[in-house]
mmCIF file of C-alpha atoms in Angstrom:
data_model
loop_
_atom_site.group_PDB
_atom_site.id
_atom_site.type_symbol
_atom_site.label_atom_id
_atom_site.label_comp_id
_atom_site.label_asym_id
_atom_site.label_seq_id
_atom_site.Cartn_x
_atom_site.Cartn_y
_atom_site.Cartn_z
ATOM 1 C CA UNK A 1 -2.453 -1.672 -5.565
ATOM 2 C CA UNK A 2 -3.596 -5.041 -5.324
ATOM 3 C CA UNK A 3 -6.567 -6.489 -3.483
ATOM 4 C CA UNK A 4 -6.550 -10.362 -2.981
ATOM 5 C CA UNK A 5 -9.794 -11.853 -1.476
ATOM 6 C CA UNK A 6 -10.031 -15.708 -0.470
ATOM 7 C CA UNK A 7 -12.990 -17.546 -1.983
ATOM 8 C CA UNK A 8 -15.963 -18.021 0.159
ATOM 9 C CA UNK A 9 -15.831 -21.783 1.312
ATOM 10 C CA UNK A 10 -18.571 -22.824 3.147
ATOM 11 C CA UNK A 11 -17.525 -26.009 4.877
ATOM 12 C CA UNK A 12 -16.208 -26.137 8.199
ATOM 13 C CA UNK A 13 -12.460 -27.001 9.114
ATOM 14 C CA UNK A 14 -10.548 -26.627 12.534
ATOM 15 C CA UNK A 15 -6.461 -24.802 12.566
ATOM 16 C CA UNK A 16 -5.245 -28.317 12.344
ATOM 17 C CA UNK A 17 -7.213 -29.178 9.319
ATOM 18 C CA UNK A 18 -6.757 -25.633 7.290
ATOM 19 C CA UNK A 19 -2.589 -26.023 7.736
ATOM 20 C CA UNK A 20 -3.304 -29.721 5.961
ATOM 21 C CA UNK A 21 -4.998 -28.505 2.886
ATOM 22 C CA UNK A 22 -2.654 -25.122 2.398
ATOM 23 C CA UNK A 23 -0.621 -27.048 0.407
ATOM 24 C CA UNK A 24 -0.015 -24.776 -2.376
ATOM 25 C CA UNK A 25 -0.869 -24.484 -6.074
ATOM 26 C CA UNK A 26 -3.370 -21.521 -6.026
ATOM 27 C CA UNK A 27 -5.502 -20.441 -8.511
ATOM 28 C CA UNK A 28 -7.022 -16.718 -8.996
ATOM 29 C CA UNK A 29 -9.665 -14.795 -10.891
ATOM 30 C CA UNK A 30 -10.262 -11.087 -11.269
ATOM 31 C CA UNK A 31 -13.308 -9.676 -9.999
ATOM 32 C CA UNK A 32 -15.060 -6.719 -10.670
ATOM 33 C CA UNK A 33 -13.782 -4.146 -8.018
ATOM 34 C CA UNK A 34 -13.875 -0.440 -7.920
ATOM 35 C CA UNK A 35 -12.969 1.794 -4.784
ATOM 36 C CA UNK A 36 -14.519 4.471 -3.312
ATOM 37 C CA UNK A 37 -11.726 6.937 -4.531
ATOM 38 C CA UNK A 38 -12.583 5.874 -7.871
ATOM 39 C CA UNK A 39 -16.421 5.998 -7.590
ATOM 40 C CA UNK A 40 -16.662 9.609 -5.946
ATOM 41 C CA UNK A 41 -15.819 12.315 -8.533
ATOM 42 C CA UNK A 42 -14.040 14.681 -6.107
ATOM 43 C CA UNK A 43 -11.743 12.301 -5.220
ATOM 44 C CA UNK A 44 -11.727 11.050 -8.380
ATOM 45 C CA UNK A 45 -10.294 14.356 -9.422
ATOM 46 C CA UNK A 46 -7.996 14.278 -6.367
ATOM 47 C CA UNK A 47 -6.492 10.787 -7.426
ATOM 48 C CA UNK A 48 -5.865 12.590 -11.135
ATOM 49 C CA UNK A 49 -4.287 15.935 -9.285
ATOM 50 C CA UNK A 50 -2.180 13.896 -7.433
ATOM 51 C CA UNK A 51 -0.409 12.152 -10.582
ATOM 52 C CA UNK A 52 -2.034 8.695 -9.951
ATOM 53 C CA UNK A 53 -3.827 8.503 -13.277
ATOM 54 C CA UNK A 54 -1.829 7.622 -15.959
ATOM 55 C CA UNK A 55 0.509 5.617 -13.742
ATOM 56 C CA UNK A 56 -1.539 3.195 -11.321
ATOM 57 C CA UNK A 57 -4.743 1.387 -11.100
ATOM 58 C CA UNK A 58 -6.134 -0.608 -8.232
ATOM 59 C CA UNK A 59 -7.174 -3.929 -8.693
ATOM 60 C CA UNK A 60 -9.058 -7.372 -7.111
ATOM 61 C CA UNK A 61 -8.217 -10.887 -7.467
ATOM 62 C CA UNK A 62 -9.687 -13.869 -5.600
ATOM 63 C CA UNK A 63 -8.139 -16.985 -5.070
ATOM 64 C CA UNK A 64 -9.426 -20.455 -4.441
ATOM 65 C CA UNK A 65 -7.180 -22.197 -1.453
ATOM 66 C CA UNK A 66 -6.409 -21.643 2.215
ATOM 67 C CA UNK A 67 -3.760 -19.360 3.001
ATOM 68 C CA UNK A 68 -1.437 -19.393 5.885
ATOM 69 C CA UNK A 69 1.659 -17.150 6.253
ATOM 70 C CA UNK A 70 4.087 -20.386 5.906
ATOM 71 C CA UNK A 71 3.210 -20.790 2.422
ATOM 72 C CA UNK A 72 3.690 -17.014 1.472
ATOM 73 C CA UNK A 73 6.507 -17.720 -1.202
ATOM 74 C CA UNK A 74 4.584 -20.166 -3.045
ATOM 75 C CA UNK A 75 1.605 -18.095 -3.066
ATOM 76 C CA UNK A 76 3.139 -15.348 -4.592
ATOM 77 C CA UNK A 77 4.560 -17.421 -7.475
ATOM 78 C CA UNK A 78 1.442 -18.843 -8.344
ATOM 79 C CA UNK A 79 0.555 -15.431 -8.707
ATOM 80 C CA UNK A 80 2.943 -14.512 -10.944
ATOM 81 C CA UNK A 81 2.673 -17.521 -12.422
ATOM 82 C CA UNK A 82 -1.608 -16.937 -13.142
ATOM 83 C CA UNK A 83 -2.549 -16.571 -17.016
ATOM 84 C CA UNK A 84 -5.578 -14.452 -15.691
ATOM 85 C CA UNK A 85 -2.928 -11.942 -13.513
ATOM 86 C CA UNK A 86 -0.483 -11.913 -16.616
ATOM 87 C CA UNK A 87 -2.885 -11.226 -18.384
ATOM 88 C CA UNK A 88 -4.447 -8.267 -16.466
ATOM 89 C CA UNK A 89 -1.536 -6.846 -14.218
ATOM 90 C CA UNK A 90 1.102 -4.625 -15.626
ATOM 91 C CA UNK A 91 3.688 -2.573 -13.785
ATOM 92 C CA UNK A 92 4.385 0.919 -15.484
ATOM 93 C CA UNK A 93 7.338 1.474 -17.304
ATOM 94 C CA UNK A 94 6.827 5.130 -17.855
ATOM 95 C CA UNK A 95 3.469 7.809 -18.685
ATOM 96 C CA UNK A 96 0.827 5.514 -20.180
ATOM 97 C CA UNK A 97 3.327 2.469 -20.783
ATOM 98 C CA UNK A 98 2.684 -0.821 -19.384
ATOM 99 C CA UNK A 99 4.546 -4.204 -19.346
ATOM 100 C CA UNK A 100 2.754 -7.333 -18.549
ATOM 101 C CA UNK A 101 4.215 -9.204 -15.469
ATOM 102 C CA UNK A 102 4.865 -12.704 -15.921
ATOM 103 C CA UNK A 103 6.757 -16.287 -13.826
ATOM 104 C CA UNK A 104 9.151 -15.086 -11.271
ATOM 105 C CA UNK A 105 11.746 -17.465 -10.133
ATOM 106 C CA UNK A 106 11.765 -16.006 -6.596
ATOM 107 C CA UNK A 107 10.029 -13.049 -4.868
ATOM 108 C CA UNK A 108 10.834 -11.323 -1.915
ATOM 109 C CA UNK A 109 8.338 -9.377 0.314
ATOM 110 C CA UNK A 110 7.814 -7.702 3.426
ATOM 111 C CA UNK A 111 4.827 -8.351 5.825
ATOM 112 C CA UNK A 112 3.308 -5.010 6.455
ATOM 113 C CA UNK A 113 1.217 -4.335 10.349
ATOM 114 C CA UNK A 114 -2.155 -3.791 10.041
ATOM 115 C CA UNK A 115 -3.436 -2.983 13.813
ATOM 116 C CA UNK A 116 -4.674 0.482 12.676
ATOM 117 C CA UNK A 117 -8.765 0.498 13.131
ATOM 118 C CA UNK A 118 -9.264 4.744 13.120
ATOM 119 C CA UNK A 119 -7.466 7.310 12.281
ATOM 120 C CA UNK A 120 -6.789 8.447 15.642
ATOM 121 C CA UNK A 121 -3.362 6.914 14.723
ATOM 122 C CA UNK A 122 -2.538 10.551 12.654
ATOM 123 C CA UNK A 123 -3.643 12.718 15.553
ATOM 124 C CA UNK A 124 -0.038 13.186 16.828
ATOM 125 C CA UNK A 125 0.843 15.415 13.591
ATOM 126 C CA UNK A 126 -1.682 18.345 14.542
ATOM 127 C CA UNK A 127 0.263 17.988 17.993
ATOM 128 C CA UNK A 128 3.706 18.466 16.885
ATOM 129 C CA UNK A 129 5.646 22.120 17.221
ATOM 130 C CA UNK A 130 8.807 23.517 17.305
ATOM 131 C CA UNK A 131 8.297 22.984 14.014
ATOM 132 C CA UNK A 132 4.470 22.016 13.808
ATOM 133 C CA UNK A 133 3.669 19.930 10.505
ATOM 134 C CA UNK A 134 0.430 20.387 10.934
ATOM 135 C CA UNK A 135 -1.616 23.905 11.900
ATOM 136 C CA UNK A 136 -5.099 23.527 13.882
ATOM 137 C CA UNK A 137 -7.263 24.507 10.885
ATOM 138 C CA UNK A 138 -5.338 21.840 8.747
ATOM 139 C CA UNK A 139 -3.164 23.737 6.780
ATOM 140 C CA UNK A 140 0.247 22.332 6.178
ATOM 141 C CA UNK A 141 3.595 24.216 7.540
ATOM 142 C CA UNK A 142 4.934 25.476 4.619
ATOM 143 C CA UNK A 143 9.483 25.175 4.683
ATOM 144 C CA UNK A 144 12.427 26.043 2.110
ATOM 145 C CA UNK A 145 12.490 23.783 -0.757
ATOM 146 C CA UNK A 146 14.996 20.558 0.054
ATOM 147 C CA UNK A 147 15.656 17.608 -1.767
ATOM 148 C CA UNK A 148 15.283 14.018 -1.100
ATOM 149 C CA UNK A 149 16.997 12.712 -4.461
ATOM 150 C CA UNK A 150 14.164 13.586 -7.334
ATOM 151 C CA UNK A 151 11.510 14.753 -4.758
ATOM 152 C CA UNK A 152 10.916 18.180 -3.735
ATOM 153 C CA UNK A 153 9.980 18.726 0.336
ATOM 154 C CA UNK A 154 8.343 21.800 0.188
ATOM 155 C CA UNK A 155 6.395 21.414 3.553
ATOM 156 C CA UNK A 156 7.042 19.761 7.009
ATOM 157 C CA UNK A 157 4.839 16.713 6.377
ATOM 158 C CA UNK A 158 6.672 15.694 3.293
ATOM 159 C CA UNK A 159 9.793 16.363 5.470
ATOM 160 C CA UNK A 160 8.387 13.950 8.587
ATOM 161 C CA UNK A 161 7.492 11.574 6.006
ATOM 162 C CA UNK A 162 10.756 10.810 3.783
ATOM 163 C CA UNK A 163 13.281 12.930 5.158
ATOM 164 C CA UNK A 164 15.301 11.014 8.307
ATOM 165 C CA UNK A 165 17.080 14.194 8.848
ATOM 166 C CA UNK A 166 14.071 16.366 9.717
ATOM 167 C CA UNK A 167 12.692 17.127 13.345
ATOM 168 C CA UNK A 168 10.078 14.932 13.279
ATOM 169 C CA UNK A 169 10.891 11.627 11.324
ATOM 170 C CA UNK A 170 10.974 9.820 14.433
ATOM 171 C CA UNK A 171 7.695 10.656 15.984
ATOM 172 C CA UNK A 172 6.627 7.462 13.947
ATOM 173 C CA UNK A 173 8.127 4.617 15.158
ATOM 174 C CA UNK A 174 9.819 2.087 12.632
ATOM 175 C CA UNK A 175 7.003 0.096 13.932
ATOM 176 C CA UNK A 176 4.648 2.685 13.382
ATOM 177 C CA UNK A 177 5.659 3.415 9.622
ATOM 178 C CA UNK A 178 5.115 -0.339 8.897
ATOM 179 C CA UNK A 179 1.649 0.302 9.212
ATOM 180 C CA UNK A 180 -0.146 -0.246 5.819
ATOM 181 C CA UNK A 181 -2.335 3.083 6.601
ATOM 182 C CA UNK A 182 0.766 4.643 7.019
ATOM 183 C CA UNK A 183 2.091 3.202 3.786
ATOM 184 C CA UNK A 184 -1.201 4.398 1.913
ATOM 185 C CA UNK A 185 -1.237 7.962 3.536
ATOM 186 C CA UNK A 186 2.865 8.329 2.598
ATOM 187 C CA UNK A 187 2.025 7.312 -1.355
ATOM 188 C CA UNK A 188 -1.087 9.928 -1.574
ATOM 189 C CA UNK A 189 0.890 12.689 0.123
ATOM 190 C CA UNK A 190 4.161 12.102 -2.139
ATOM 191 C CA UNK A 191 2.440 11.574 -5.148
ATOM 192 C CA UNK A 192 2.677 10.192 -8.791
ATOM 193 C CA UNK A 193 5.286 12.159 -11.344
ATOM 194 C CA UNK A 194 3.138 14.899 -11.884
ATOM 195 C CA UNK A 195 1.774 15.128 -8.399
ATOM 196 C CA UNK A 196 0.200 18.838 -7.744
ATOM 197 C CA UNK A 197 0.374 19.070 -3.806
ATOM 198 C CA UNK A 198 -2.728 20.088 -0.908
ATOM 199 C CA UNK A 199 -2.209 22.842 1.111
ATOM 200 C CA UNK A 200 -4.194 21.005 3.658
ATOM 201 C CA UNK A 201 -4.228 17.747 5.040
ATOM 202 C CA UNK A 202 -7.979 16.965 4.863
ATOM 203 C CA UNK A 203 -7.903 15.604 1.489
ATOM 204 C CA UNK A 204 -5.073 12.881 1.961
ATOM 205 C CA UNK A 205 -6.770 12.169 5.608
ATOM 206 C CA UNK A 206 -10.286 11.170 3.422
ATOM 207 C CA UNK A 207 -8.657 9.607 0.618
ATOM 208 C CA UNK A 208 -6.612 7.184 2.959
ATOM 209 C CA UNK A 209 -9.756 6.055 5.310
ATOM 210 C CA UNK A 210 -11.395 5.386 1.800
ATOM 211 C CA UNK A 211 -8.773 3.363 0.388
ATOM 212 C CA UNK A 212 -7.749 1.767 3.909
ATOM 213 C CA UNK A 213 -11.447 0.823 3.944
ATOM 214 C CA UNK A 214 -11.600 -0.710 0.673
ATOM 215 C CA UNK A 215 -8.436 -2.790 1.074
ATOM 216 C CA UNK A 216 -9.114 -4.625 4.670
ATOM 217 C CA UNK A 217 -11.267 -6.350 6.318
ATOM 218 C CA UNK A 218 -12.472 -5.560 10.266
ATOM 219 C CA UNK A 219 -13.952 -7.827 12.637
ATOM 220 C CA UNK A 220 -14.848 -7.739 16.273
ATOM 221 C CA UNK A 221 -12.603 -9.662 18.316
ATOM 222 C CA UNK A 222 -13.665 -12.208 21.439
ATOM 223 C CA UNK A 223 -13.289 -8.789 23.727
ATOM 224 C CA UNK A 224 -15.349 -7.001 21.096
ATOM 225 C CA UNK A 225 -12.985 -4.599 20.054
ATOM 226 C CA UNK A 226 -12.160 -3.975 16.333
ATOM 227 C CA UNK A 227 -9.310 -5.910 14.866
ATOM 228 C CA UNK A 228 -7.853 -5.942 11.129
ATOM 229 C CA UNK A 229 -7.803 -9.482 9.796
ATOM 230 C CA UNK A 230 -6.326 -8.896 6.565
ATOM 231 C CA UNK A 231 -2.607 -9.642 6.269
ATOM 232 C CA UNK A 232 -1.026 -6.969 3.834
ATOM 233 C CA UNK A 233 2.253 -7.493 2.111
ATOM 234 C CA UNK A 234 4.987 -4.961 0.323
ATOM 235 C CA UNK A 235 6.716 -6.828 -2.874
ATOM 236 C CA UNK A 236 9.999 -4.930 -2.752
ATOM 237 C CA UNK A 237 12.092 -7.410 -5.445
ATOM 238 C CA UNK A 238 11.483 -9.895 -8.316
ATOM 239 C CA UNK A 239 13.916 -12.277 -9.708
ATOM 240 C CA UNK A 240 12.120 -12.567 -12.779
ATOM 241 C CA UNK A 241 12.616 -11.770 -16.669
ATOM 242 C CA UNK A 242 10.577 -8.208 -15.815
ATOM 243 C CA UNK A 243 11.185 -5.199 -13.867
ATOM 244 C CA UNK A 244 9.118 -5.057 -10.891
ATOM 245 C CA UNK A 245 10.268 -1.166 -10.940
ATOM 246 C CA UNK A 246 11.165 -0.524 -14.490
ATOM 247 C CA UNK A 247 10.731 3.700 -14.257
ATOM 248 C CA UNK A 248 13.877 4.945 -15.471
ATOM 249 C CA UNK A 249 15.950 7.505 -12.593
ATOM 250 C CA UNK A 250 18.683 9.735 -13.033
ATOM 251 C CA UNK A 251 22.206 8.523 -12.560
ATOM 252 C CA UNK A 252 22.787 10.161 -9.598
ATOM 253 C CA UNK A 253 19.599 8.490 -7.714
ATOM 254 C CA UNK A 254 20.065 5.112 -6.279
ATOM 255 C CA UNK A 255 17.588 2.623 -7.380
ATOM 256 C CA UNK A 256 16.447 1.590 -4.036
ATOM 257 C CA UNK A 257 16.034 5.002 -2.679
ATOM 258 C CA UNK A 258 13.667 5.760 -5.929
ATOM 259 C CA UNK A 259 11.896 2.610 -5.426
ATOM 260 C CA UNK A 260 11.427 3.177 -1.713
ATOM 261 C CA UNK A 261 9.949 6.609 -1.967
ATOM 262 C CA UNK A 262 8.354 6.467 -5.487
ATOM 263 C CA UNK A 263 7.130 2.999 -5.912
ATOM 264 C CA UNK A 264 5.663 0.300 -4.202
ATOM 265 C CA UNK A 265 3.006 -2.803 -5.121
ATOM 266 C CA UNK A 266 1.326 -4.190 -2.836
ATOM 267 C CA UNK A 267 -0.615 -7.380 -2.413
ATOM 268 C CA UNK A 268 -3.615 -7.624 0.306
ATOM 269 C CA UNK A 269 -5.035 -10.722 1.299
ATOM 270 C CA UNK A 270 -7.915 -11.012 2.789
ATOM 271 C CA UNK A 271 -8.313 -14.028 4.970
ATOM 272 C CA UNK A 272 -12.215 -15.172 5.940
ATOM 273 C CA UNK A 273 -12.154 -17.013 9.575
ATOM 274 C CA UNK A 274 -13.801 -20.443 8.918
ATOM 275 C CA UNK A 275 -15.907 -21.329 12.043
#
């Protein structure tokens, strides 16, 4: 998980200006950055129970030039293309193995919603029945083991959540399940490799407002309601001489089925409105 933050620039510019000097050629740094799952020891301990150790980190980068979303290609190989991000950002190729990323020739990503402000937006799984997924004291409804290719769905979340067969996949919309909180709370619930599952909700619920509030940036709108200005982004392919998803999969899983339920980078920039 990547956290990209624009530079603080202090002069002022109107639209028309900004889409003059996005031109391109970006440059980025790391900064120091460490979330609030990583800071608080009992979720600390939940991010290690939940397989996320060994195999992930969560990292910031700023970066020194405008952004707009026409220039999203270039931006993303000059990121690739950084000394400082090949020099800090690896993508796992197995427990505790790392390969540095380096120049991709082309990239292609998906633009993920970000219109989530609460988490009011999860309330509809303590409402579902026939089966429920979710009981009123926050237990999960417990099912017969099935299989989604190497993943176990031993409850009716996991089911809602991978599974397009079960009762209840559709109660999010495909608009709904582009939501980066949704994206977040589906990678905590599922897990790294050696993922060790809740029996309630309450612990993926307060580890995805943490991480959801680390990674984007609110502001009040003219009306004065809340509004997410960051712009998130899902990397799903590389052409490049590494392996954006290099994890090795049994013969009889399809690579993009592992990749969409297993693995996933993404990239969050965070865009400061220049008055």
């Amino acid at each position: 998980l990547v956290k990209l933050q624009q530079a603080s620039i202090s002069m002022q510019m109107s639209s028309d200006q900004l889409e003059e000097e996005t031109s391109g050629s970006f440059q980025f740094q790391e900064i120091d950055f460490k979330p609030q799952v990583l800071k608080d020891p009992k979720k600390k301990e939940l991010w290690t129970k939940w397989g996320f150790e060994d195999c992930s980190y969560i990292k910031a980068y700023s970066f020194d030039e405008f952004f707009s979303k026409h220039q999203t290609e270039v931006f993303f190989k000059d990121f690739f293309a950084s000394k400082t991000v090949q020099s800090t950002l690896s993508v796992s190729s197995g427990r505790n193995l790392w390969i540095r990323v380096g120049p991709v020739r082309r990239v292609e990503v998906e633009e993920l919603s970000s219109k989530v402000t609460n988490m009011e937006f999860f309330d509809k799984l303590m409402q579902l029945d026939d089966p429920p997924v979710v009981r009123e004291n926050g237990a999960l409804v417990k099912c017969f083991d099935e299989y989604v290719d190497d993943l176990v769905l031993s409850d009716e979340l996991h089911k809602l959540l991978v599974q397009e067969e079960s009762d209840h996949y559709e109660e999010f919309s495909p608009e709904e399940r582009r939501e980066f909180i949704f994206h977040i709370f589906k990678a905590l619930v599922i897990g790294g490799g050696t993922c060790q599952f809740e029996d309630s909700i309450d612990a993926y619920m307060d580890v995805t407002k943490d991480i959801y509030k680390d990674m984007v940036k609110v502001s009040k709108s003219q009306t004065h309601k809340l509004q997410v200005t960051s712009i998130p982004y899902l990397i799903t392919k590389v052409d490049a001489d590494f392996e954006l998803f290099p994890q090795v999969t049994e013969p009889d899983v399809r690579e993009e089925d592992h990749d969409d339920i297993i693995n996933f980078l993404l990239l969050l920039l965070l865009l400061i409105i220049i008055i």
